[in-house]
Amino acid sequence: MLHRLLPLLLALCLAFPAHAISVIRDAEIERSLKEIAKPVLRAAGLGANSLRILVINDNSMNAFVVDSRHIFIHSGLLLRLKTPQALQAVIAHEAAHIANGHLVRRAGNRRVASRVAAIGLALSVAAVAKGEREAGVGLAAGTLRSAQRVFFAHTRAEEASADQSGLRYMARAGVDPSAMNDVLELFRGQEALRPGRQDPYARTHPLTSDRLRAVRGYVAAHKARARPPSAETVYWHGRMSAKLEGFLRNAKSVLRKSNAKGNGEIATLRRAVAYHKLPNASKALKEMGTLLKLRPRDPYYHELRGQILLESRNPAAAVQSYRNAASLARGEPLILSGLGRALIALNTQSSNAEALRVLKTAHGRDPGDPTMLRNLALAHAKNGQNALASVATAERYLVIGRFDEAELHSKRALGALPRGSQGWLRAQDVLATAQAVPKNRRR
């Protein structure tokens, strides 16, 4: 069977020491990125619904592709791109690497090589867990090819090609092409630094004078055709930036910035998150009340209110907020995961049973989310299904690259589950994959 090849392929692509990565999974941020990317992806001939943009929680400036369906951007780069056009320029450039068939992964050393392999593992496991075994194998094979070439940066020709293609996508989408030049200028100063101090993007995207001249020439020729970004693009960029800043930056600094910007929606959102981080639940909830009066049917505001309530130890109210969010964004697995978490915190027999149903649905739609897998394991345990709790725990450890723990919990599950059952098969997949990683290559 095809899934039997998965451990071997993953063992090869994980021939580097493993390093943990942290992918920020947030329904609002992912929706924002999708809306911002939509015009340039369409211009590139790439389906906006078939390509996902995910955020890695890393303060360095980097962006890369690992296959034809995913673009990864570091949070540090997102927070330094001050306009939606600049972000669209980065996305257009990465989309060009996909459309032009480059797919050489953004890596210049063994540490980043391990990250690429770990990301491939997470995506492969997600595909297999979802029942798409052939897709999982194909993804693993693609990641293998990436790992084999992972020490090589993009060639100058590929970078120049991606620039020109990206600029064409921007022009077709009506995005000001001068934003591409702004992005290159952001990185140009990095090349003067010693290699150890450079951001990964500067090391893997060589900036030559020819590249810069070509981009500037294109910008000069097409400047008159550019139009301002749409109000919708500006809006979603503001929401994404506000949430990232609120959660990742110093809360007091964020509050000073937000207060200086007045009482608009984006400033209010930034304050709500910052107050939650302090923590000051009463002020955070007051700001959320303002947002929900403005947009009473916004699922992401209901979700954020639920998170604030839950993390302020008010699970009953949190459940209601998450229910509102789930009903407004039907099928969104990240919101369902939050609802499941709140139901577990409520900790009644009926809430635990409902949590399990909700989290199983979330698992079926997004099986590679570590937070959801942790919640699913808890829900199984609270419903007396300890063996299935071990399966979910094993999957979570596998996704985050903790192979010893994944092996331990998968063995525990295999010893307790009926042979050939769905849970048994999931545990066997985890065990085979974990065991394929050499002991001396594990963290």
mmCIF file of C-alpha atoms in Angstrom, residues 104-365:
data_model
loop_
_atom_site.group_PDB
_atom_site.id
_atom_site.type_symbol
_atom_site.label_atom_id
_atom_site.label_comp_id
_atom_site.label_asym_id
_atom_site.label_seq_id
_atom_site.Cartn_x
_atom_site.Cartn_y
_atom_site.Cartn_z
ATOM 1 C CA VAL A 104 14.043 25.454 -4.336
ATOM 2 C CA ARG A 105 13.469 25.821 -0.625
ATOM 3 C CA ARG A 106 14.537 28.884 1.280
ATOM 4 C CA ALA A 107 17.409 27.551 3.276
ATOM 5 C CA GLY A 108 21.074 28.338 3.650
ATOM 6 C CA ASN A 109 22.133 26.106 6.531
ATOM 7 C CA ARG A 110 21.315 22.889 8.366
ATOM 8 C CA ARG A 111 19.051 24.567 10.893
ATOM 9 C CA VAL A 112 16.694 25.865 8.220
ATOM 10 C CA ALA A 113 17.010 22.593 6.306
ATOM 11 C CA SER A 114 15.617 20.827 9.349
ATOM 12 C CA ARG A 115 12.732 23.270 9.484
ATOM 13 C CA VAL A 116 11.841 22.586 5.873
ATOM 14 C CA ALA A 117 11.851 18.853 6.547
ATOM 15 C CA ALA A 118 9.758 19.301 9.689
ATOM 16 C CA ILE A 119 7.190 21.376 7.804
ATOM 17 C CA GLY A 120 7.011 18.702 5.131
ATOM 18 C CA LEU A 121 6.473 16.113 7.828
ATOM 19 C CA ALA A 122 3.625 18.075 9.388
ATOM 20 C CA LEU A 123 1.877 18.553 6.054
ATOM 21 C CA SER A 124 2.418 14.912 5.051
ATOM 22 C CA VAL A 125 1.034 13.614 8.329
ATOM 23 C CA ALA A 126 -1.965 15.907 7.939
ATOM 24 C CA ALA A 127 -2.686 14.536 4.473
ATOM 25 C CA VAL A 128 -2.369 10.933 5.617
ATOM 26 C CA ALA A 129 -4.505 11.536 8.711
ATOM 27 C CA LYS A 130 -7.163 13.030 6.481
ATOM 28 C CA GLY A 131 -7.240 9.846 4.433
ATOM 29 C CA GLU A 132 -5.346 11.325 1.481
ATOM 30 C CA ARG A 133 -2.527 8.797 1.633
ATOM 31 C CA GLU A 134 -1.423 9.320 -1.940
ATOM 32 C CA ALA A 135 -1.272 13.078 -1.399
ATOM 33 C CA GLY A 136 0.742 12.514 1.761
ATOM 34 C CA VAL A 137 3.249 10.383 -0.064
ATOM 35 C CA GLY A 138 3.517 12.904 -2.887
ATOM 36 C CA LEU A 139 4.042 15.710 -0.412
ATOM 37 C CA ALA A 140 6.694 13.730 1.409
ATOM 38 C CA ALA A 141 8.453 13.038 -1.869
ATOM 39 C CA GLY A 142 8.362 16.732 -2.706
ATOM 40 C CA THR A 143 9.823 17.568 0.671
ATOM 41 C CA LEU A 144 12.514 14.975 0.104
ATOM 42 C CA ARG A 145 13.534 16.717 -3.087
ATOM 43 C CA SER A 146 13.544 19.991 -1.168
ATOM 44 C CA ALA A 147 15.755 18.574 1.571
ATOM 45 C CA GLN A 148 18.213 17.223 -0.985
ATOM 46 C CA ARG A 149 18.676 20.698 -2.409
ATOM 47 C CA VAL A 150 18.061 22.630 0.758
ATOM 48 C CA PHE A 151 21.607 23.956 1.165
ATOM 49 C CA PHE A 152 21.469 25.793 -2.148
ATOM 50 C CA ALA A 153 20.047 29.276 -2.315
ATOM 51 C CA HIS A 154 18.068 30.472 -5.290
ATOM 52 C CA THR A 155 20.269 31.203 -8.259
ATOM 53 C CA ARG A 156 20.495 34.780 -9.390
ATOM 54 C CA ALA A 157 18.690 33.849 -12.579
ATOM 55 C CA GLU A 158 15.804 32.334 -10.603
ATOM 56 C CA GLU A 159 15.584 35.388 -8.386
ATOM 57 C CA ALA A 160 15.538 37.732 -11.348
ATOM 58 C CA SER A 161 12.918 35.547 -13.008
ATOM 59 C CA ALA A 162 10.751 35.556 -9.881
ATOM 60 C CA ASP A 163 11.087 39.341 -9.636
ATOM 61 C CA GLN A 164 9.946 39.867 -13.222
ATOM 62 C CA SER A 165 7.098 37.366 -12.988
ATOM 63 C CA GLY A 166 6.025 38.805 -9.644
ATOM 64 C CA LEU A 167 6.029 42.310 -11.083
ATOM 65 C CA ARG A 168 3.833 41.139 -13.962
ATOM 66 C CA TYR A 169 1.392 39.557 -11.521
ATOM 67 C CA MET A 170 1.260 42.776 -9.542
ATOM 68 C CA ALA A 171 0.662 44.840 -12.669
ATOM 69 C CA ARG A 172 -2.148 42.516 -13.806
ATOM 70 C CA ALA A 173 -3.723 42.769 -10.355
ATOM 71 C CA GLY A 174 -3.424 46.550 -10.321
ATOM 72 C CA VAL A 175 -0.938 46.525 -7.428
ATOM 73 C CA ASP A 176 1.655 49.306 -7.400
ATOM 74 C CA PRO A 177 4.868 47.612 -8.604
ATOM 75 C CA SER A 178 7.034 50.052 -6.673
ATOM 76 C CA ALA A 179 6.212 47.935 -3.595
ATOM 77 C CA MET A 180 8.569 45.275 -4.978
ATOM 78 C CA ASN A 181 11.374 47.831 -4.938
ATOM 79 C CA ASP A 182 10.440 48.785 -1.371
ATOM 80 C CA VAL A 183 10.790 45.157 -0.301
ATOM 81 C CA LEU A 184 14.186 44.811 -1.969
ATOM 82 C CA GLU A 185 15.367 47.987 -0.264
ATOM 83 C CA LEU A 186 14.260 46.516 3.060
ATOM 84 C CA PHE A 187 16.658 43.636 2.548
ATOM 85 C CA ARG A 188 19.487 45.456 0.809
ATOM 86 C CA GLY A 189 21.066 46.579 4.066
ATOM 87 C CA GLN A 190 21.191 42.955 5.225
ATOM 88 C CA GLU A 191 23.805 42.081 2.629
ATOM 89 C CA ALA A 192 26.332 44.347 4.319
ATOM 90 C CA LEU A 193 26.102 42.313 7.521
ATOM 91 C CA ARG A 194 28.203 39.298 8.382
ATOM 92 C CA PRO A 195 26.452 36.065 7.278
ATOM 93 C CA GLY A 196 25.658 35.061 10.855
ATOM 94 C CA ARG A 197 23.764 38.302 11.414
ATOM 95 C CA GLN A 198 21.822 38.300 8.173
ATOM 96 C CA ASP A 199 18.181 37.333 8.007
ATOM 97 C CA PRO A 200 17.605 34.072 6.084
ATOM 98 C CA TYR A 201 15.880 35.918 3.253
ATOM 99 C CA ALA A 202 18.982 37.996 2.553
ATOM 100 C CA ARG A 203 21.168 34.892 2.438
ATOM 101 C CA THR A 204 18.888 32.953 0.104
ATOM 102 C CA HIS A 205 17.719 35.791 -2.160
ATOM 103 C CA PRO A 206 20.890 37.330 -3.616
ATOM 104 C CA LEU A 207 20.378 41.031 -4.324
ATOM 105 C CA THR A 208 22.454 42.029 -7.317
ATOM 106 C CA SER A 209 22.727 45.446 -8.902
ATOM 107 C CA ASP A 210 21.248 43.959 -12.081
ATOM 108 C CA ARG A 211 18.201 42.747 -10.157
ATOM 109 C CA LEU A 212 17.676 46.103 -8.537
ATOM 110 C CA ARG A 213 18.065 47.954 -11.834
ATOM 111 C CA ALA A 214 15.621 45.626 -13.561
ATOM 112 C CA VAL A 215 12.997 46.102 -10.868
ATOM 113 C CA ARG A 216 13.453 49.874 -10.856
ATOM 114 C CA GLY A 217 13.168 49.947 -14.633
ATOM 115 C CA TYR A 218 9.934 47.986 -14.560
ATOM 116 C CA VAL A 219 8.576 50.236 -11.823
ATOM 117 C CA ALA A 220 9.401 53.371 -13.789
ATOM 118 C CA ALA A 221 7.679 52.001 -16.884
ATOM 119 C CA HIS A 222 4.521 50.902 -15.093
ATOM 120 C CA LYS A 223 4.153 53.462 -12.310
ATOM 121 C CA ALA A 224 1.395 55.352 -14.091
ATOM 122 C CA ARG A 225 -0.752 52.223 -14.365
ATOM 123 C CA ALA A 226 -0.812 51.479 -10.642
ATOM 124 C CA ARG A 227 -3.847 52.250 -8.560
ATOM 125 C CA PRO A 228 -4.241 52.526 -4.789
ATOM 126 C CA PRO A 229 -4.991 49.295 -2.926
ATOM 127 C CA SER A 230 -8.639 48.490 -2.465
ATOM 128 C CA ALA A 231 -10.293 49.425 0.794
ATOM 129 C CA GLU A 232 -10.870 45.729 1.447
ATOM 130 C CA THR A 233 -7.167 44.895 1.048
ATOM 131 C CA VAL A 234 -6.161 47.726 3.391
ATOM 132 C CA TYR A 235 -8.752 46.585 5.899
ATOM 133 C CA TRP A 236 -7.638 42.957 6.053
ATOM 134 C CA HIS A 237 -3.982 43.970 6.217
ATOM 135 C CA GLY A 238 -4.825 46.202 9.170
ATOM 136 C CA ARG A 239 -6.622 43.389 10.989
ATOM 137 C CA MET A 240 -3.787 40.943 10.432
ATOM 138 C CA SER A 241 -1.144 43.434 11.559
ATOM 139 C CA ALA A 242 -3.154 44.447 14.622
ATOM 140 C CA LYS A 243 -3.544 40.876 15.781
ATOM 141 C CA LEU A 244 0.074 39.924 15.173
ATOM 142 C CA GLU A 245 1.346 43.052 16.920
ATOM 143 C CA GLY A 246 -1.063 42.595 19.798
ATOM 144 C CA PHE A 247 0.032 39.037 20.503
ATOM 145 C CA LEU A 248 3.727 39.207 19.568
ATOM 146 C CA ARG A 249 4.848 42.691 20.615
ATOM 147 C CA ASN A 250 5.188 44.238 24.065
ATOM 148 C CA ALA A 251 1.659 44.916 25.297
ATOM 149 C CA LYS A 252 2.392 48.325 26.806
ATOM 150 C CA SER A 253 4.097 49.521 23.629
ATOM 151 C CA VAL A 254 1.170 48.280 21.574
ATOM 152 C CA LEU A 255 -1.257 50.166 23.799
ATOM 153 C CA ARG A 256 0.698 53.406 23.417
ATOM 154 C CA LYS A 257 0.630 53.004 19.650
ATOM 155 C CA SER A 258 -3.065 52.149 19.599
ATOM 156 C CA ASN A 259 -4.077 55.020 21.837
ATOM 157 C CA ALA A 260 -2.172 57.403 19.587
ATOM 158 C CA LYS A 261 -4.154 56.153 16.596
ATOM 159 C CA GLY A 262 -7.548 56.907 18.150
ATOM 160 C CA ASN A 263 -10.672 54.779 18.379
ATOM 161 C CA GLY A 264 -10.953 53.257 14.925
ATOM 162 C CA GLU A 265 -11.702 49.570 14.445
ATOM 163 C CA ILE A 266 -8.100 48.463 13.900
ATOM 164 C CA ALA A 267 -6.779 50.433 16.883
ATOM 165 C CA THR A 268 -9.569 48.969 19.020
ATOM 166 C CA LEU A 269 -8.661 45.441 17.939
ATOM 167 C CA ARG A 270 -5.015 46.074 18.749
ATOM 168 C CA ARG A 271 -5.969 47.345 22.213
ATOM 169 C CA ALA A 272 -8.241 44.372 22.886
ATOM 170 C CA VAL A 273 -5.407 41.923 22.249
ATOM 171 C CA ALA A 274 -2.866 43.970 24.189
ATOM 172 C CA TYR A 275 -5.136 44.277 27.226
ATOM 173 C CA HIS A 276 -5.710 40.534 27.090
ATOM 174 C CA LYS A 277 -1.956 39.958 27.143
ATOM 175 C CA LEU A 278 -1.329 42.225 30.160
ATOM 176 C CA PRO A 279 -3.683 40.573 31.394
ATOM 177 C CA ASN A 280 -6.603 42.933 31.953
ATOM 178 C CA ALA A 281 -9.701 40.969 31.002
ATOM 179 C CA SER A 282 -12.231 43.675 31.849
ATOM 180 C CA LYS A 283 -10.613 46.226 29.541
ATOM 181 C CA ALA A 284 -10.058 43.630 26.827
ATOM 182 C CA LEU A 285 -13.729 42.630 26.932
ATOM 183 C CA LYS A 286 -14.806 46.268 26.861
ATOM 184 C CA GLU A 287 -12.851 46.763 23.647
ATOM 185 C CA MET A 288 -14.378 43.565 22.247
ATOM 186 C CA GLY A 289 -17.820 44.927 23.068
ATOM 187 C CA THR A 290 -17.043 47.954 20.925
ATOM 188 C CA LEU A 291 -15.902 45.755 18.047
ATOM 189 C CA LEU A 292 -18.971 43.530 18.230
ATOM 190 C CA LYS A 293 -21.295 46.525 18.218
ATOM 191 C CA LEU A 294 -19.556 47.610 15.047
ATOM 192 C CA ARG A 295 -19.588 44.130 13.449
ATOM 193 C CA PRO A 296 -22.065 41.909 15.320
ATOM 194 C CA ARG A 297 -21.821 39.104 12.751
ATOM 195 C CA ASP A 298 -18.053 38.930 12.519
ATOM 196 C CA PRO A 299 -17.047 35.355 13.466
ATOM 197 C CA TYR A 300 -13.450 36.294 14.265
ATOM 198 C CA TYR A 301 -14.465 38.895 16.822
ATOM 199 C CA HIS A 302 -16.754 36.379 18.511
ATOM 200 C CA GLU A 303 -13.864 33.907 18.455
ATOM 201 C CA LEU A 304 -11.431 36.401 20.018
ATOM 202 C CA ARG A 305 -13.983 37.271 22.700
ATOM 203 C CA GLY A 306 -14.305 33.550 23.406
ATOM 204 C CA GLN A 307 -10.536 33.215 23.733
ATOM 205 C CA ILE A 308 -10.348 36.140 26.161
ATOM 206 C CA LEU A 309 -13.184 34.729 28.268
ATOM 207 C CA LEU A 310 -11.737 31.235 28.278
ATOM 208 C CA GLU A 311 -8.263 32.354 29.241
ATOM 209 C CA SER A 312 -9.831 34.535 31.938
ATOM 210 C CA ARG A 313 -11.421 31.404 33.445
ATOM 211 C CA ASN A 314 -14.978 32.016 32.334
ATOM 212 C CA PRO A 315 -15.609 28.892 30.235
ATOM 213 C CA ALA A 316 -19.423 29.102 30.227
ATOM 214 C CA ALA A 317 -19.414 32.531 28.582
ATOM 215 C CA ALA A 318 -16.548 31.454 26.324
ATOM 216 C CA VAL A 319 -18.585 28.519 25.021
ATOM 217 C CA GLN A 320 -21.370 30.851 23.955
ATOM 218 C CA SER A 321 -18.966 33.177 22.149
ATOM 219 C CA TYR A 322 -17.341 30.262 20.358
ATOM 220 C CA ARG A 323 -20.777 28.915 19.429
ATOM 221 C CA ASN A 324 -21.601 32.277 17.869
ATOM 222 C CA ALA A 325 -18.315 32.237 15.964
ATOM 223 C CA ALA A 326 -18.810 28.674 14.744
ATOM 224 C CA SER A 327 -22.328 29.403 13.516
ATOM 225 C CA LEU A 328 -21.112 32.454 11.578
ATOM 226 C CA ALA A 329 -18.101 30.672 10.054
ATOM 227 C CA ARG A 330 -19.506 27.228 9.412
ATOM 228 C CA GLY A 331 -16.870 24.610 8.932
ATOM 229 C CA GLU A 332 -13.881 26.673 10.095
ATOM 230 C CA PRO A 333 -11.794 24.040 11.924
ATOM 231 C CA LEU A 334 -9.708 26.488 13.945
ATOM 232 C CA ILE A 335 -12.842 28.004 15.444
ATOM 233 C CA LEU A 336 -14.265 24.548 16.105
ATOM 234 C CA SER A 337 -11.022 23.700 17.905
ATOM 235 C CA GLY A 338 -11.525 26.707 20.171
ATOM 236 C CA LEU A 339 -15.110 25.667 20.871
ATOM 237 C CA GLY A 340 -13.926 22.185 21.769
ATOM 238 C CA ARG A 341 -11.321 23.611 24.119
ATOM 239 C CA ALA A 342 -13.958 25.766 25.862
ATOM 240 C CA LEU A 343 -16.320 22.801 26.220
ATOM 241 C CA ILE A 344 -13.530 20.765 27.825
ATOM 242 C CA ALA A 345 -12.883 23.597 30.275
ATOM 243 C CA LEU A 346 -16.589 23.588 31.197
ATOM 244 C CA ASN A 347 -15.992 19.960 32.214
ATOM 245 C CA THR A 348 -19.441 18.463 32.492
ATOM 246 C CA GLN A 349 -20.458 15.097 31.140
ATOM 247 C CA SER A 350 -22.511 16.662 28.364
ATOM 248 C CA SER A 351 -19.899 19.312 27.500
ATOM 249 C CA ASN A 352 -17.142 16.704 27.330
ATOM 250 C CA ALA A 353 -19.250 14.556 24.995
ATOM 251 C CA GLU A 354 -19.995 17.576 22.792
ATOM 252 C CA ALA A 355 -16.331 18.580 22.829
ATOM 253 C CA LEU A 356 -15.384 15.213 21.413
ATOM 254 C CA ARG A 357 -17.925 15.514 18.586
ATOM 255 C CA VAL A 358 -16.782 19.039 17.738
ATOM 256 C CA LEU A 359 -13.086 18.208 17.830
ATOM 257 C CA LYS A 360 -13.511 15.103 15.695
ATOM 258 C CA THR A 361 -15.114 17.338 13.086
ATOM 259 C CA ALA A 362 -12.226 19.799 13.356
ATOM 260 C CA HIS A 363 -9.751 16.928 13.049
ATOM 261 C CA GLY A 364 -11.406 15.746 9.866
ATOM 262 C CA ARG A 365 -11.045 19.193 8.308
#
